[in-house]
Coordinates of C-alpha atoms in Angstrom, one line a residue:
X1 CA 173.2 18.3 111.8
X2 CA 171.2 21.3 110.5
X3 CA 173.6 23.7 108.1
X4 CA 171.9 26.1 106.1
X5 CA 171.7 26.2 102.4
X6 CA 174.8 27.6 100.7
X7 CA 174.6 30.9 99.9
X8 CA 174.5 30.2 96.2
X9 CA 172.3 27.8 96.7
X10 CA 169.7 30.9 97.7
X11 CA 170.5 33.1 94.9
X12 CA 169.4 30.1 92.8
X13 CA 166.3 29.6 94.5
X14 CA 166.0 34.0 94.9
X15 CA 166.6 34.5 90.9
X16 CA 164.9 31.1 89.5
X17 CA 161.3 32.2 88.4
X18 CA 163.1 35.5 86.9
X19 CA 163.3 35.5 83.2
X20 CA 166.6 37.8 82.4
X21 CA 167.3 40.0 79.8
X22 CA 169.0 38.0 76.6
X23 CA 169.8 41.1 74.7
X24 CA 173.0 40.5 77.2
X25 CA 175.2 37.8 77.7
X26 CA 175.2 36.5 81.6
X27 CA 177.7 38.0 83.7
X28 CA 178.1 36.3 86.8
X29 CA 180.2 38.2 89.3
X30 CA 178.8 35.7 92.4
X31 CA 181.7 33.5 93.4
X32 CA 185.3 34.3 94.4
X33 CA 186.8 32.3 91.4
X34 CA 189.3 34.0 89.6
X35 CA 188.3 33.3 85.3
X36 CA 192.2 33.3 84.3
X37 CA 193.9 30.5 83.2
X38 CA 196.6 28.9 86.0
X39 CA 200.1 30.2 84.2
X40 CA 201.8 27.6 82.1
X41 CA 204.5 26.7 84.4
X42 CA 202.4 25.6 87.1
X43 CA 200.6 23.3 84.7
X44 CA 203.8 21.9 82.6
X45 CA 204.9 21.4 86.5
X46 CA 201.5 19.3 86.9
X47 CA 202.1 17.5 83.7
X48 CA 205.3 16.4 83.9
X49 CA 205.0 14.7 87.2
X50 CA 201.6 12.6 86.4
X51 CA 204.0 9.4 86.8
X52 CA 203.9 10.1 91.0
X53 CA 200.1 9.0 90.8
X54 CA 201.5 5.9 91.7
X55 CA 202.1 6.5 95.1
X56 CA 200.2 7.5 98.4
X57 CA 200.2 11.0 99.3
X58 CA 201.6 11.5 102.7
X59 CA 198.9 13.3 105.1
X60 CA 202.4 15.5 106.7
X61 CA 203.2 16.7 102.8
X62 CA 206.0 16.6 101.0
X63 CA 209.1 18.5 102.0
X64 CA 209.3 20.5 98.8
X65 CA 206.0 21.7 99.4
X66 CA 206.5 22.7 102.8
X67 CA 210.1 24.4 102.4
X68 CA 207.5 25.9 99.1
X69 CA 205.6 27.5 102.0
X70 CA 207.9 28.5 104.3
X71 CA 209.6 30.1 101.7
X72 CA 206.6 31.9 100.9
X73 CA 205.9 32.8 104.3
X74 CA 209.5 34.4 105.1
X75 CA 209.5 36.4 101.6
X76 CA 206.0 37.7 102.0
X77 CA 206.0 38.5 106.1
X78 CA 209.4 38.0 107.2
X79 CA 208.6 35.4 109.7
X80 CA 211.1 32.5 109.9
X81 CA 208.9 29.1 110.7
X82 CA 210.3 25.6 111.4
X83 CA 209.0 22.7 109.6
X84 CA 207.2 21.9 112.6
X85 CA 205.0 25.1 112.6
X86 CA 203.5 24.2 109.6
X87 CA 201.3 21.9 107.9
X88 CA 200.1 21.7 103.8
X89 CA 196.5 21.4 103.3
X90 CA 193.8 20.2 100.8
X91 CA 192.9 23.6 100.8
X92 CA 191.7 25.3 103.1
X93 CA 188.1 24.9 103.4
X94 CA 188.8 21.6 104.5
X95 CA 190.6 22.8 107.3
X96 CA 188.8 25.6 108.6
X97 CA 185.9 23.1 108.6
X98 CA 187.3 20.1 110.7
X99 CA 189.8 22.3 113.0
X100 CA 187.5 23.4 114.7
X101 CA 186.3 19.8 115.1
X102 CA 189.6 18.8 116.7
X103 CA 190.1 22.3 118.3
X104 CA 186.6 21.8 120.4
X105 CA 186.5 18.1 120.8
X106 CA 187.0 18.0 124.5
X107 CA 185.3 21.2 125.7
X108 CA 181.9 20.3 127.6
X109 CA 180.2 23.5 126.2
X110 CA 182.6 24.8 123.4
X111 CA 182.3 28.5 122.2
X112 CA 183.3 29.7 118.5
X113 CA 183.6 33.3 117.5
X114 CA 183.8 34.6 113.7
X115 CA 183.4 37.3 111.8
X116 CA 179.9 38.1 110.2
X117 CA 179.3 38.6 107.5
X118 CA 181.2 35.1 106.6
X119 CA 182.3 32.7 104.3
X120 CA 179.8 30.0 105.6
X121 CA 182.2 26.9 106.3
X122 CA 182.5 29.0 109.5
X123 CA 179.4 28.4 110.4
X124 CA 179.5 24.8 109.1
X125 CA 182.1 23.8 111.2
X126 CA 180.7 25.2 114.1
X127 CA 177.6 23.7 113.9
X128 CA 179.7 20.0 113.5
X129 CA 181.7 21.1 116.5
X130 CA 178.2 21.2 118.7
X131 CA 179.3 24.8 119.4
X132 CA 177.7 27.6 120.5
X133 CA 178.2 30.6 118.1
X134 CA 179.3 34.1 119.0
X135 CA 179.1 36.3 115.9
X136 CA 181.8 39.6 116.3
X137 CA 179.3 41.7 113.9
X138 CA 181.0 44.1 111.4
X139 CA 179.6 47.2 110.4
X140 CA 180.2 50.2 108.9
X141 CA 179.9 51.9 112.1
X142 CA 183.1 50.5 113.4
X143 CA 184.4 49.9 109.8
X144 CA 184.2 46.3 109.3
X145 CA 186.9 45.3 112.0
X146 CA 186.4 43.0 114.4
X147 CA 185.6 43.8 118.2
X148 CA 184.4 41.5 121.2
X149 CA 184.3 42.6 124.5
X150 CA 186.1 40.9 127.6
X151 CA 183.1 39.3 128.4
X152 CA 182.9 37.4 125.3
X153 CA 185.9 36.8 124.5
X154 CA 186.3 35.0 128.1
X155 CA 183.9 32.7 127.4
X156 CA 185.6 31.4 123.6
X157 CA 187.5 28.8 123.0
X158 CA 188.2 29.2 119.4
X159 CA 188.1 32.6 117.4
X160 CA 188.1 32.6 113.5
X161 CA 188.8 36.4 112.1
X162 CA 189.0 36.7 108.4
X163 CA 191.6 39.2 107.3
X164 CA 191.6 40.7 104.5
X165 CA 187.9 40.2 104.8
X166 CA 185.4 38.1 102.8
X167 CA 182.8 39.8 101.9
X168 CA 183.5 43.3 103.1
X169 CA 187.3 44.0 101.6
X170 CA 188.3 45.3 105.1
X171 CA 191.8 45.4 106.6
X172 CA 193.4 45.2 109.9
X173 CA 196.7 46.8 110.9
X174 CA 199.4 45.0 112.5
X175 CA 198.5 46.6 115.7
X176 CA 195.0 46.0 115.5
X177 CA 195.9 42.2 115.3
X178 CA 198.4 42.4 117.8
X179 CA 195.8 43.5 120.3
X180 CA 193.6 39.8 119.2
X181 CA 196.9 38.4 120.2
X182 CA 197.0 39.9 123.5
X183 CA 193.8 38.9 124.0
X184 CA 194.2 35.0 123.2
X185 CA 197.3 34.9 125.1
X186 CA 194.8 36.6 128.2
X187 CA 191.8 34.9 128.1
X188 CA 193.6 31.3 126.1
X189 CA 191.6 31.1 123.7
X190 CA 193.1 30.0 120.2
X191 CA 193.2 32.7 117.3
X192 CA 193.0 31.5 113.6
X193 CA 192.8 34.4 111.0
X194 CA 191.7 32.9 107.4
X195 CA 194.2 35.1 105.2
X196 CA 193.2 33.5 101.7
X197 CA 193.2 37.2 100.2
X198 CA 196.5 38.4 101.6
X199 CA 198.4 38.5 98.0
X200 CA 194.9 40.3 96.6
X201 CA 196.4 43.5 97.3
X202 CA 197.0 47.0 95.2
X203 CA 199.8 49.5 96.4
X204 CA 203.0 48.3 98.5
X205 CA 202.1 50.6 101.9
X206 CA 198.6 48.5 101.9
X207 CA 200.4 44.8 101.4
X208 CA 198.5 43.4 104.4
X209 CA 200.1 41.6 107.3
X210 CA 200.0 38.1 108.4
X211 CA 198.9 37.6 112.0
X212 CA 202.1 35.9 112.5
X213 CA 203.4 38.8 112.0
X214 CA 201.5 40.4 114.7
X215 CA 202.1 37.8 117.1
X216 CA 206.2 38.5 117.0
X217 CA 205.1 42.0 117.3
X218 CA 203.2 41.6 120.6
X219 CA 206.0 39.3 121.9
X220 CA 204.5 35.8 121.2
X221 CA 207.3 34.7 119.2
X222 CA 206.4 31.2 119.9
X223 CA 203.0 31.9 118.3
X224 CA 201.3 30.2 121.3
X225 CA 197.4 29.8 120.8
X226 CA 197.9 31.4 117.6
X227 CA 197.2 30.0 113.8
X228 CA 197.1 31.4 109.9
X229 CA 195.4 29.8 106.8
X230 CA 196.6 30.7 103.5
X231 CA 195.8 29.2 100.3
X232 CA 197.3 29.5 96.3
X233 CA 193.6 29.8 95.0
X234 CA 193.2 33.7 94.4
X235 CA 196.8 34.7 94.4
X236 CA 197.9 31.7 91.3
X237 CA 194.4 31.3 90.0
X238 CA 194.8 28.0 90.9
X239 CA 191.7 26.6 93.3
X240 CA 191.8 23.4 91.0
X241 CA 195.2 22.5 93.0
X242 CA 193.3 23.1 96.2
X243 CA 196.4 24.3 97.9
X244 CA 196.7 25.8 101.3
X245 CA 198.4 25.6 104.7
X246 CA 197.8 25.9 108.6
X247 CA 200.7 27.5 110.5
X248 CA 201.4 28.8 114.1
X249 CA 201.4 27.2 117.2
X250 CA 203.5 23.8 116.8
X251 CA 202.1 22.2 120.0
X252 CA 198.6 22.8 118.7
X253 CA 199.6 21.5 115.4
X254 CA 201.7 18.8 116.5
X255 CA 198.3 17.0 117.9
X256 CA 196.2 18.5 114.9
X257 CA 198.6 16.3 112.8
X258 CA 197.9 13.4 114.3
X259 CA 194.2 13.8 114.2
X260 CA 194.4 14.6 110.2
X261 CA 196.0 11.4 109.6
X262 CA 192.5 10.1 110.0
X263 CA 190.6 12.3 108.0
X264 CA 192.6 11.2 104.8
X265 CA 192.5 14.5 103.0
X266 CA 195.9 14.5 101.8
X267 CA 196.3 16.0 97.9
X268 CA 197.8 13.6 95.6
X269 CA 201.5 14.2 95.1
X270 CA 201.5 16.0 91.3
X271 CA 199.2 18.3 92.9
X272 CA 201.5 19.0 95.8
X273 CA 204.8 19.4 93.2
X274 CA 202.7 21.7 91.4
X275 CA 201.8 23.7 94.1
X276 CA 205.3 23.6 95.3
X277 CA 206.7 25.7 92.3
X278 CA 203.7 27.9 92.7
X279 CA 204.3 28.5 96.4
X280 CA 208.0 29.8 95.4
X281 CA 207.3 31.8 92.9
X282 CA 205.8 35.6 93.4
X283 CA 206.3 37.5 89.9
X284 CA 203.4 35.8 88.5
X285 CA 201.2 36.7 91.8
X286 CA 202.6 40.2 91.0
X287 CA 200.9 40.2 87.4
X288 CA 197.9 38.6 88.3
X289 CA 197.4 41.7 91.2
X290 CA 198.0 43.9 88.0
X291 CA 195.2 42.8 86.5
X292 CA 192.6 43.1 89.6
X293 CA 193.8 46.6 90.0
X294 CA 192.7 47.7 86.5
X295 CA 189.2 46.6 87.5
X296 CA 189.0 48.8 90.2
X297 CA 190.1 51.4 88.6
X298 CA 187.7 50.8 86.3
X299 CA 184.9 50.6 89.1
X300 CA 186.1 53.7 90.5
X301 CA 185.6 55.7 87.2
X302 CA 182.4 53.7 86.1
X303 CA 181.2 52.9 89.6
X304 CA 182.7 55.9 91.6
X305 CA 183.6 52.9 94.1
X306 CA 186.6 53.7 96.5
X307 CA 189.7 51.3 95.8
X308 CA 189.9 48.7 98.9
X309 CA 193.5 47.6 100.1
X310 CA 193.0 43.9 99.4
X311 CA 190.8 41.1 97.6
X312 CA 188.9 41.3 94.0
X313 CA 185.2 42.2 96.4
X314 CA 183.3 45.3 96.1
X315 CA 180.8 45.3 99.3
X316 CA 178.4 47.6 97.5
X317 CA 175.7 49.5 99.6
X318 CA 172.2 49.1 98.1
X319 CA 168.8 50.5 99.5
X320 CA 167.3 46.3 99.4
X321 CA 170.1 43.7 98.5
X322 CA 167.0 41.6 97.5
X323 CA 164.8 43.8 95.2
X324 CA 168.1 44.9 93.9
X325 CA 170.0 41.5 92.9
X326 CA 166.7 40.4 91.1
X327 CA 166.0 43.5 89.3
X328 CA 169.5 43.4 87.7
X329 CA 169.5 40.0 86.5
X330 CA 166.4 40.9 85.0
X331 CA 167.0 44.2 83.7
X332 CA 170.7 43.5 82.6
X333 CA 171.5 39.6 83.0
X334 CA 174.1 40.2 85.9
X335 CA 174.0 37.8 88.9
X336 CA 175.4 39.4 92.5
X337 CA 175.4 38.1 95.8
X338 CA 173.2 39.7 98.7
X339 CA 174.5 40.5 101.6
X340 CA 172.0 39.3 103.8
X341 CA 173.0 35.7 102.1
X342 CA 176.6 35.8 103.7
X343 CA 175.5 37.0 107.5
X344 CA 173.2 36.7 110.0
X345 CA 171.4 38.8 112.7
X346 CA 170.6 41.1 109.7
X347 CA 174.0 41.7 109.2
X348 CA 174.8 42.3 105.7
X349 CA 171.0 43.6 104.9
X350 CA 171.7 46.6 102.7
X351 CA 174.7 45.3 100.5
X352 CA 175.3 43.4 97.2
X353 CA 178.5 41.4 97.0
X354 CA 180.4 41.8 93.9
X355 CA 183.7 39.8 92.6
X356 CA 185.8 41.3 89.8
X357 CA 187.5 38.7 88.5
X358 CA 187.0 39.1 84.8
X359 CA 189.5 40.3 82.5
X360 CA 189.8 44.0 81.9
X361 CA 187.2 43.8 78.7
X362 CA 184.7 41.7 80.3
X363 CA 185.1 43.9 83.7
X364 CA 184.7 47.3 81.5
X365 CA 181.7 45.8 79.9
X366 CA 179.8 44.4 82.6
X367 CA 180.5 47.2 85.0
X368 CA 179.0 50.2 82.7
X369 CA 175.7 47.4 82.7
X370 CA 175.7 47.8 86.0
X371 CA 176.1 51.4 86.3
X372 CA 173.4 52.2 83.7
X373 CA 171.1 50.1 85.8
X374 CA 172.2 52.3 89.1
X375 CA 171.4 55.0 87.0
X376 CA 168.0 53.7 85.8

């Protein structure tokens, strides 16, 4: 197998002969890790069941976790699932890397389509999965939402759409998903949307939906060919539990649970307890969302950056992502991502990635860095 180098990998490699600025301390607003400490309860939760490490972890989850989830799922979107529609995770990088595995096994000449720019275990798992790629490009011309034609989207097997979007912070309506639906049901091809920053959002009329969601609304109430991925990560600043879920179809899961009883991946059970009384609980998501909305407020009065619905990302237009990211660690000791590092086909040329996931202070500081740069 040929994967390409992780995109941090690159910056490494892009910023390595570059000696930076040390009148500044480093500020590193690269990776989609959120720098606050997991709330206490989570962790006493963690502590306080160390004694389980001496069982095995069953690959289905335990019960807890899973009511944890579906609980989750029917507070957040309203959409009652049955134990069978669902199924706890190590993650869910782990997943959307050997679904698609499963997912394309038996198909002579499998076809895989996902959004581009991308988080890159897309592209990982199609490469593992023999598959040829379509990439559903996203611009600014049609505003970062996803579009195929009938012609390609009769030729996919599997489709992976990433809403709330990594990197570009865009947003799809209800009905705009609801039309993917219609289109999987048509053409039976299975949907998966990757909704890891679904709880990243700022006002109440932009809380974005779940494609589950969307499938009851177009009348798939069964959610046949269709899946979600969700994950405690950014929402409980807690990637260190490496919490996350599949749900949807239960036939396609029924047969995706079999196969994961082989790939051993199942988290260790104070992890799962601990994600369990994170699942449940939403006020400490709530303050957490608090926070990332100061910082972009803060980048729309330093910055003059609009406010997106959802995630911590700001998809930043530059006139060279290249020149620029190297110039500002130099100039200011500030490491950003280039767009051109997260898609392909020259997608992505032309943008800088940014994560705000600093506190307020750090956020204020680094960002009026950055803006005296811009306005160097």
């Amino acid at each position: 197998m040929n994967f390409e180098k992780y995109p941090f990998e690159k910056l490494n490699e892009l910023l390595k002969d570059i000696k930076p600025n040390e009148n500044y301390e480093l500020a590193a607003l690269t990776i989609g890790e959120p720098k606050f400490e997991t709330p206490q309860f989570i962790q006493d939760e963690l502590k306080n069941t160390t004694n389980d490490l001496q069982k095995y972890p069953a690959s289905a989850g335990l019960p807890e976790l899973k009511e944890a989830m579906l609980s989750f799922v029917k507070n957040r979107f309203d959409v009652e699932l049955q134990m069978d529609e669902i199924i706890p995770t190590f993650g869910t990088r782990e997943v959307l890397f050997n679904f698609p595995q499963f997912a394309l096994f038996d198909k002579e000449k499998p076809v895989m389509a996902f959004t581009n720019p991308f988080y890159q275990i897309y592209e990982g798992a199609a490469i593992a999965s023999r598959a040829e790629v379509i990439h559903i490009d996203l611009t600014e011309e049609n505003s970062f939402k996803a579009q195929l034609s009938d012609e390609e989207l009769q030729r996919c097997d599997l489709v992976i759409l990433n809403y709330p979007n990594n990197p570009t912070s865009a947003n799809m309506t209800k009905e705009e998903l609801a039309s993917w639906v219609k289109k999987a049901l048509e053409f039976d091809f299975i949907l998966v949307n990757d909704e890891c920053y679904s709880e990243i959002y700022f006002e109440e009329n932009d809380k974005p939906v779940s494609l589950l969601e969307a499938s009851i609304f177009a009348g798939n109430n069964e959610f046949k060919n269709i899946l979600v991925m969700n994950s405690i990560s950014k929402r409980s600043s807690a990637p260190g539990l490496r919490s996350g879920f599949i749900a949807g179809d239960k036939e396609i899961l029924k047969e995706y649970m079999k196969y994961r009883t082989y790939v051993g991946c199942a988290s260790p059970v104070p992890l799962q307890k601990a994600a369990a009384v994170a699942w449940k609980d939403l006020s400490h998501v709530e303050e957490f969302r608090k926070i990332y909305k100061k910082n972009f407020l803060l980048a729309k009065e330093i910055l003059g950056v609009k406010t997106p619905q959802a995630t911590f990302y700001i998809w930043l237009k530059v006139e060279n992502e290249l020149e620029f990211t190297k110039k500002l660690f130099e100039q200011k000791h500030i490491k950003v991502l280039p767009g051109s590092f997260l898609g392909r086909n020259g997608i992505g040329k032309g943008y800088v990635r940014i994560a705000l996931v600093e506190n307020e202070e750090k956020t204020k500081e680094v960002l009026t860095r950055l803006k005296d740069f811009l306005d160097g």
